Tab-separated table of C-alpha atoms and ligand atoms in Angstrom:
chain	number	residue	atom	x	y	z
A	1284	MET	CA	-129.621	-182.669	-73.785
A	1285	ARG	CA	-128.875	-179.005	-74.315
A	1286	LEU	CA	-132.069	-177.260	-75.118
A	1287	ILE	CA	-131.601	-173.922	-77.019
A	1288	ARG	CA	-134.921	-171.903	-77.162
A	1289	ALA	CA	-135.737	-170.062	-80.329
A	1290	GLU	CA	-138.389	-167.358	-80.854
A	1291	ASN	CA	-139.528	-168.788	-84.249
A	1292	TYR	CA	-138.471	-170.577	-87.430
A	1293	LYS	CA	-136.042	-167.977	-88.492
A	1294	ASP	CA	-134.247	-167.716	-85.178
A	1295	MET	CA	-134.029	-171.265	-84.916
A	1296	SER	CA	-132.547	-171.533	-88.332
A	1297	ARG	CA	-129.835	-168.879	-87.601
A	1298	LYS	CA	-128.916	-170.483	-84.463
A	1299	ALA	CA	-128.774	-174.011	-86.060
A	1300	ALA	CA	-126.706	-172.529	-89.077
A	1301	ASN	CA	-124.155	-170.717	-86.365
A	1302	ILE	CA	-123.887	-174.239	-84.741
A	1303	ILE	CA	-123.085	-175.962	-88.226
A	1304	SER	CA	-120.929	-173.118	-89.309
A	1305	ALA	CA	-118.754	-173.250	-86.190
A	1306	GLN	CA	-118.261	-177.105	-86.622
A	1307	ILE	CA	-116.953	-176.282	-90.238
A	1308	ILE	CA	-114.681	-173.595	-89.203
A	1309	LEU	CA	-113.296	-175.530	-86.309
A	1310	LYS	CA	-112.784	-178.810	-88.479
A	1311	PRO	CA	-112.808	-177.948	-92.324
A	1312	ASP	CA	-112.715	-181.590	-93.181
A	1313	SER	CA	-115.938	-182.524	-90.930
A	1314	VAL	CA	-118.369	-185.346	-91.836
A	1315	ILE	CA	-121.589	-183.467	-91.594
A	1316	GLY	CA	-125.085	-185.708	-91.525
A	1317	LEU	CA	-127.704	-183.783	-93.447
A	1318	ALA	CA	-131.309	-183.986	-93.334
A	1319	THR	CA	-134.104	-182.802	-95.822
A	1320	GLY	CA	-137.548	-181.320	-95.305
A	1321	ALA	CA	-138.875	-178.041	-94.057
A	1322	SER	CA	-136.924	-177.977	-90.803
A	1323	PRO	CA	-133.452	-177.636	-91.994
A	1324	LEU	CA	-134.171	-175.415	-95.075
A	1325	GLY	CA	-133.805	-172.111	-93.169
A	1326	ALA	CA	-130.370	-173.041	-91.995
A	1327	TYR	CA	-129.244	-174.057	-95.337
A	1328	GLU	CA	-130.373	-170.751	-96.786
A	1329	GLN	CA	-128.219	-169.021	-94.014
A	1330	LEU	CA	-125.183	-171.243	-94.785
A	1331	VAL	CA	-125.422	-170.343	-98.356
A	1332	ARG	CA	-125.520	-166.786	-97.716
A	1333	TRP	CA	-122.426	-166.962	-95.431
A	1334	TYR	CA	-120.797	-168.925	-98.019
A	1335	GLN	CA	-121.538	-166.456	-100.764
A	1336	LYS	CA	-120.118	-163.461	-98.372
A	1337	GLY	CA	-116.914	-165.642	-98.235
A	1338	ASP	CA	-117.351	-166.488	-94.487
A	1339	LEU	CA	-117.586	-170.424	-95.021
A	1340	ASP	CA	-115.582	-172.962	-97.129
A	1341	PHE	CA	-117.158	-176.240	-97.960
A	1342	SER	CA	-114.333	-177.558	-100.037
A	1343	GLY	CA	-113.060	-180.013	-97.523
A	1344	VAL	CA	-116.665	-180.932	-95.813
A	1345	ARG	CA	-117.905	-184.557	-96.442
A	1346	THR	CA	-121.632	-185.054	-96.312
A	1347	VAL	CA	-123.917	-188.118	-95.698
A	1348	ASN	CA	-127.588	-187.760	-96.205
A	1349	LEU	CA	-129.968	-189.592	-93.817
A	1350	ASP	CA	-132.510	-190.931	-96.538
A	1351	GLU	CA	-134.212	-191.002	-99.690
A	1352	TYR	CA	-137.589	-192.245	-101.402
A	1353	LEU	CA	-137.714	-195.551	-103.051
A	1354	GLY	CA	-138.379	-195.027	-106.684
A	1355	LEU	CA	-137.570	-191.162	-107.047
A	1356	GLY	CA	-134.221	-189.938	-108.482
A	1357	PHE	CA	-132.485	-186.759	-109.299
A	1358	GLN	CA	-135.017	-185.826	-112.030
A	1359	CYS	CA	-137.927	-185.803	-109.700
A	1360	PRO	CA	-138.445	-182.644	-107.687
A	1361	GLN	CA	-139.536	-184.343	-104.566
A	1362	SER	CA	-136.473	-186.691	-104.337
A	1363	TYR	CA	-134.015	-185.757	-101.558
A	1364	ARG	CA	-131.108	-185.976	-103.811
A	1365	ARG	CA	-132.562	-183.127	-105.948
A	1366	PHE	CA	-133.771	-181.244	-102.573
A	1367	MET	CA	-130.096	-181.305	-101.451
A	1368	TYR	CA	-128.626	-179.999	-104.705
A	1369	ASP	CA	-131.463	-177.369	-105.222
A	1370	HIS	CA	-131.123	-175.899	-101.720
A	1371	LEU	CA	-127.521	-176.540	-100.886
A	1372	PHE	CA	-125.068	-178.317	-102.933
A	1373	SER	CA	-125.478	-176.514	-106.167
A	1374	GLN	CA	-124.855	-172.896	-104.240
A	1375	ILE	CA	-121.742	-174.147	-102.326
A	1376	ASN	CA	-118.336	-175.425	-102.998
A	1377	THR	CA	-118.830	-178.976	-101.785
A	1378	GLU	CA	-116.778	-181.466	-103.878
A	1379	PRO	CA	-119.365	-183.809	-105.816
A	1380	SER	CA	-117.217	-186.808	-104.472
A	1381	ASN	CA	-117.548	-185.768	-100.869
A	1382	ILE	CA	-121.420	-185.842	-101.121
A	1383	HIS	CA	-123.061	-189.141	-100.140
A	1384	ILE	CA	-126.883	-189.748	-100.446
A	1385	PRO	CA	-128.619	-193.404	-100.460
A	1386	SER	CA	-130.057	-194.344	-103.751
A	1387	GLY	CA	-133.763	-195.112	-103.988
A	1388	LEU	CA	-133.344	-196.235	-107.446
A	1389	ALA	CA	-131.202	-199.191	-106.810
A	1390	THR	CA	-132.326	-202.442	-108.404
A	1391	ASP	CA	-130.880	-204.351	-105.424
A	1392	LEU	CA	-132.081	-202.242	-102.416
A	1393	GLU	CA	-130.428	-204.618	-99.704
A	1394	ALA	CA	-127.160	-204.150	-101.690
A	1395	GLU	CA	-127.652	-200.419	-101.504
A	1396	CYS	CA	-128.129	-200.548	-97.866
A	1397	ARG	CA	-124.844	-202.622	-97.441
A	1398	ARG	CA	-123.038	-200.154	-99.763
A	1399	TYR	CA	-124.205	-196.968	-97.817
A	1400	ASP	CA	-123.366	-198.816	-94.530
A	1401	ALA	CA	-119.759	-199.305	-96.094
A	1402	VAL	CA	-119.671	-195.608	-97.157
A	1403	LEU	CA	-120.536	-194.690	-93.630
A	1404	ARG	CA	-117.645	-196.894	-92.091
A	1405	SER	CA	-115.214	-195.508	-94.656
A	1406	LEU	CA	-115.933	-192.004	-93.471
A	1407	GLY	CA	-115.564	-192.697	-89.846
A	1408	ARG	CA	-117.625	-191.221	-87.296
A	1409	ILE	CA	-119.936	-188.348	-88.175
A	1410	ASP	CA	-118.827	-185.161	-86.591
A	1411	LEU	CA	-122.306	-183.412	-86.580
A	1412	GLN	CA	-125.671	-185.042	-87.430
A	1413	LEU	CA	-128.418	-182.596	-88.227
A	1414	LEU	CA	-131.857	-183.852	-87.925
A	1415	GLY	CA	-135.483	-182.853	-88.181
A	1416	LEU	CA	-138.324	-184.620	-86.095
A	1417	GLY	CA	-141.359	-186.500	-87.563
A	1418	CYS	CA	-144.681	-185.744	-86.369
A	1419	ASN	CA	-144.766	-189.474	-85.017
A	1420	GLY	CA	-141.069	-189.172	-83.556
A	1421	HIS	CA	-139.340	-190.412	-86.495
A	1422	ILE	CA	-135.717	-189.465	-87.284
A	1423	GLY	CA	-134.231	-189.891	-90.585
A	1424	PHE	CA	-137.052	-192.278	-91.950
A	1425	ASN	CA	-136.666	-194.718	-88.799
A	1426	GLU	CA	-140.263	-195.044	-88.115
A	1427	PRO	CA	-142.022	-196.271	-84.973
A	1428	GLU	CA	-141.343	-199.899	-84.527
A	1429	ASP	CA	-140.837	-202.719	-82.030
A	1430	GLU	CA	-137.034	-202.247	-82.012
A	1431	PHE	CA	-134.547	-199.704	-82.621
A	1432	ARG	CA	-133.069	-200.568	-86.302
A	1433	LYS	CA	-129.180	-200.231	-86.311
A	1434	GLY	CA	-127.991	-200.131	-90.013
A	1435	THR	CA	-129.128	-198.609	-93.220
A	1436	HIS	CA	-132.399	-200.434	-94.132
A	1437	ILE	CA	-135.615	-200.234	-96.217
A	1438	VAL	CA	-138.773	-198.747	-94.470
A	1439	HIS	CA	-142.486	-198.762	-95.308
A	1440	LEU	CA	-143.622	-195.360	-94.542
A	1441	SER	CA	-146.334	-195.122	-92.078
A	1442	ASP	CA	-149.618	-193.403	-93.206
A	1443	SER	CA	-149.084	-190.504	-91.007
A	1444	THR	CA	-145.619	-189.828	-92.576
A	1445	ARG	CA	-147.084	-189.930	-95.873
A	1446	LYS	CA	-149.880	-187.540	-95.031
A	1447	ALA	CA	-147.296	-185.137	-93.402
A	1448	ASN	CA	-144.950	-185.124	-96.415
A	1449	SER	CA	-147.846	-185.022	-99.127
A	1450	ARG	CA	-147.629	-181.263	-98.894
A	1451	PHE	CA	-144.562	-181.526	-101.329
A	1452	PHE	CA	-146.502	-183.732	-103.713
A	1453	ASP	CA	-149.388	-182.753	-106.096
A	1454	ARG	CA	-151.395	-185.827	-104.920
A	1455	MET	CA	-151.419	-188.163	-101.824
A	1456	GLU	CA	-151.103	-191.195	-104.396
A	1457	ASP	CA	-147.830	-189.656	-105.603
A	1458	VAL	CA	-146.174	-189.952	-102.142
A	1459	PRO	CA	-143.784	-193.013	-102.014
A	1460	THR	CA	-144.842	-195.945	-99.719
A	1461	GLY	CA	-141.116	-196.752	-99.181
A	1462	ALA	CA	-137.710	-195.362	-98.295
A	1463	ILE	CA	-134.175	-195.874	-97.490
A	1464	THR	CA	-132.703	-194.718	-94.403
A	1465	MET	CA	-129.603	-194.614	-92.383
A	1466	GLY	CA	-130.227	-196.503	-89.238
A	1467	LEU	CA	-130.150	-195.546	-85.811
A	1468	PHE	CA	-126.455	-196.689	-85.198
A	1469	ASP	CA	-124.863	-194.147	-87.050
A	1470	ILE	CA	-127.028	-191.433	-85.814
A	1471	VAL	CA	-126.370	-192.123	-82.122
A	1472	GLN	CA	-122.781	-192.652	-82.962
A	1473	ALA	CA	-122.247	-189.219	-84.133
A	1474	GLU	CA	-119.826	-186.924	-82.088
A	1475	ARG	CA	-122.594	-184.435	-82.008
A	1476	VAL	CA	-126.183	-184.428	-82.827
A	1477	LEU	CA	-128.264	-181.246	-83.655
A	1478	MET	CA	-131.834	-181.293	-84.024
A	1479	VAL	CA	-134.163	-178.418	-85.225
A	1480	VAL	CA	-137.789	-178.471	-84.427
A	1481	SER	CA	-140.509	-175.799	-85.285
A	1482	GLY	CA	-144.121	-175.389	-85.049
A	1483	LYS	CA	-147.068	-176.409	-82.937
A	1484	GLU	CA	-147.706	-179.669	-84.893
A	1485	LYS	CA	-144.220	-180.962	-83.575
A	1486	ALA	CA	-145.105	-179.969	-80.029
A	1487	ASN	CA	-146.578	-183.515	-79.209
A	1488	ALA	CA	-143.745	-185.565	-80.839
A	1489	LEU	CA	-141.111	-183.111	-79.172
A	1490	LYS	CA	-142.680	-183.612	-75.548
A	1491	ASP	CA	-142.936	-187.397	-76.210
A	1492	ALA	CA	-139.431	-187.957	-77.562
A	1493	PHE	CA	-137.415	-185.786	-75.044
A	1494	PHE	CA	-139.693	-185.830	-72.021
A	1495	GLY	CA	-140.945	-189.192	-71.978
A	1496	PRO	CA	-139.631	-192.879	-71.773
A	1497	VAL	CA	-137.044	-194.068	-74.325
A	1498	THR	CA	-139.005	-196.480	-76.630
A	1499	PRO	CA	-138.678	-197.549	-80.274
A	1500	ARG	CA	-142.064	-196.515	-80.573
A	1501	ILE	CA	-140.815	-193.018	-80.579
A	1502	PRO	CA	-137.358	-193.473	-82.341
A	1503	ALA	CA	-135.957	-190.012	-81.467
A	1504	SER	CA	-136.390	-190.815	-77.662
A	1505	ILE	CA	-132.900	-192.700	-78.142
A	1506	LEU	CA	-131.369	-189.376	-78.308
A	1507	GLN	CA	-132.095	-188.844	-74.670
A	1508	PHE	CA	-129.134	-191.177	-74.072
A	1509	HIS	CA	-126.778	-189.104	-76.319
A	1510	ALA	CA	-123.965	-187.300	-74.575
A	1511	ASN	CA	-123.960	-184.274	-76.940
A	1512	PHE	CA	-127.261	-183.697	-78.258
A	1513	THR	CA	-128.321	-180.103	-78.960
A	1514	LEU	CA	-132.205	-179.447	-79.404
A	1515	VAL	CA	-132.848	-175.994	-81.082
A	1516	ALA	CA	-136.693	-175.537	-80.780
A	1517	ASP	CA	-139.130	-172.561	-81.487
A	1518	THR	CA	-141.665	-171.401	-78.871
A	1519	ASP	CA	-144.507	-173.164	-80.879
A	1520	ALA	CA	-142.624	-176.600	-80.859
A	1521	LEU	CA	-142.045	-176.109	-76.936
A	1522	SER	CA	-145.555	-174.944	-76.290
A	1523	LEU	CA	-146.474	-178.268	-74.505
A	1524	LEU	CA	-143.686	-178.130	-72.139
B	2028	F6R	C1	-135.664	-186.045	-93.966
B	2028	F6R	C2	-135.884	-186.518	-92.568
B	2028	F6R	C3	-137.104	-186.571	-91.869
B	2028	F6R	C4	-137.560	-185.197	-91.555
B	2028	F6R	C5	-138.898	-185.249	-90.659
B	2028	F6R	C6	-139.389	-183.674	-90.356
B	2028	F6R	O1	-134.446	-186.323	-94.334
B	2028	F6R	O2	-134.826	-187.158	-92.001
B	2028	F6R	O3	-136.813	-187.300	-90.607
B	2028	F6R	O4	-136.675	-184.603	-90.763
B	2028	F6R	O5	-139.762	-185.904	-91.513
B	2028	F6R	O6	-139.644	-183.281	-91.747
B	2028	F6R	P1	-140.049	-181.710	-91.894
B	2028	F6R	O7	-138.735	-180.919	-91.479
B	2028	F6R	O8	-140.358	-181.542	-93.290
B	2028	F6R	O9	-140.983	-181.434	-90.966
C-alpha cells in the first residue's frame, strides 16, 4: 500500500484528481472504475475544471460505476446514475456508450447482476478503480459479511450505511434498503486501486481496514493484498494512526 497524506479534503481531492488525470493522459482509452458519494466529489470537480481548460480528454475513456440503489433511477436526485451525470458526465466529453452503471430498476435483478458481470468481462481489466470507504469498512456496497463476495450482487444495506447515507435524503425512511454492487473480484483485479478517505468519522474504518487483520467483516481490508493500492487520506482520517 502506498499512503499519500493530504492536509484536508481539498488537498486529497487534488492529489486524487492528479492521479486519475495522469492515468487518462498515459492511456486515453483507460477503463476507470468510479465511485459516488462525498469522497470523490472534489476530485470530479477538479477533473471537470481541467477538462474545461482543455487539459483532459475523456472521449476514449470507458467508465464502470460500482453500485446503485435498488428502486432509484435517473429521475431521482439521489440515484447514483443521476449523481454521476450531475457531477461528471454532463460536464465532460465521455461517450454515452462508454458509460456503464448497474441498474437498480431492473425487474430481474439477478439477470442485471449477470449482465453487469458480462459488461465488466467485455471491458477487460479495470485500469484504475477509484473508491471511497464506508464507516463500516465497505467498498462499493460490499457490506461486512461472513465471506468476500466475488461478482456483482444484490445487498441488503446495513443500518449504519443507511444512517450514514441519510444525509443525502429528506427522511430516513426514503433511504433504500437494498443496492446492487460490483463484487470484490473486479475491484481487486483492477490494475491499480485508488482510495480517497477524508474526515474524523472515517478514522476508525481506515485504521481497521489497513492496519488490522484481513477479514470480510471489514471488506476494504482485502486491499491489503493488492499490489498497486494507493490510499490518499487527509489528516483527520489518519488521526488514529
Ligand atoms: C459509492 C460507494 C461507497 C462510498 C462509501 C463512502 O459508490 O461505492 O462505498 O464510497 O459509502 O461514501 P462517502 O464518500 O459519501 O462517505
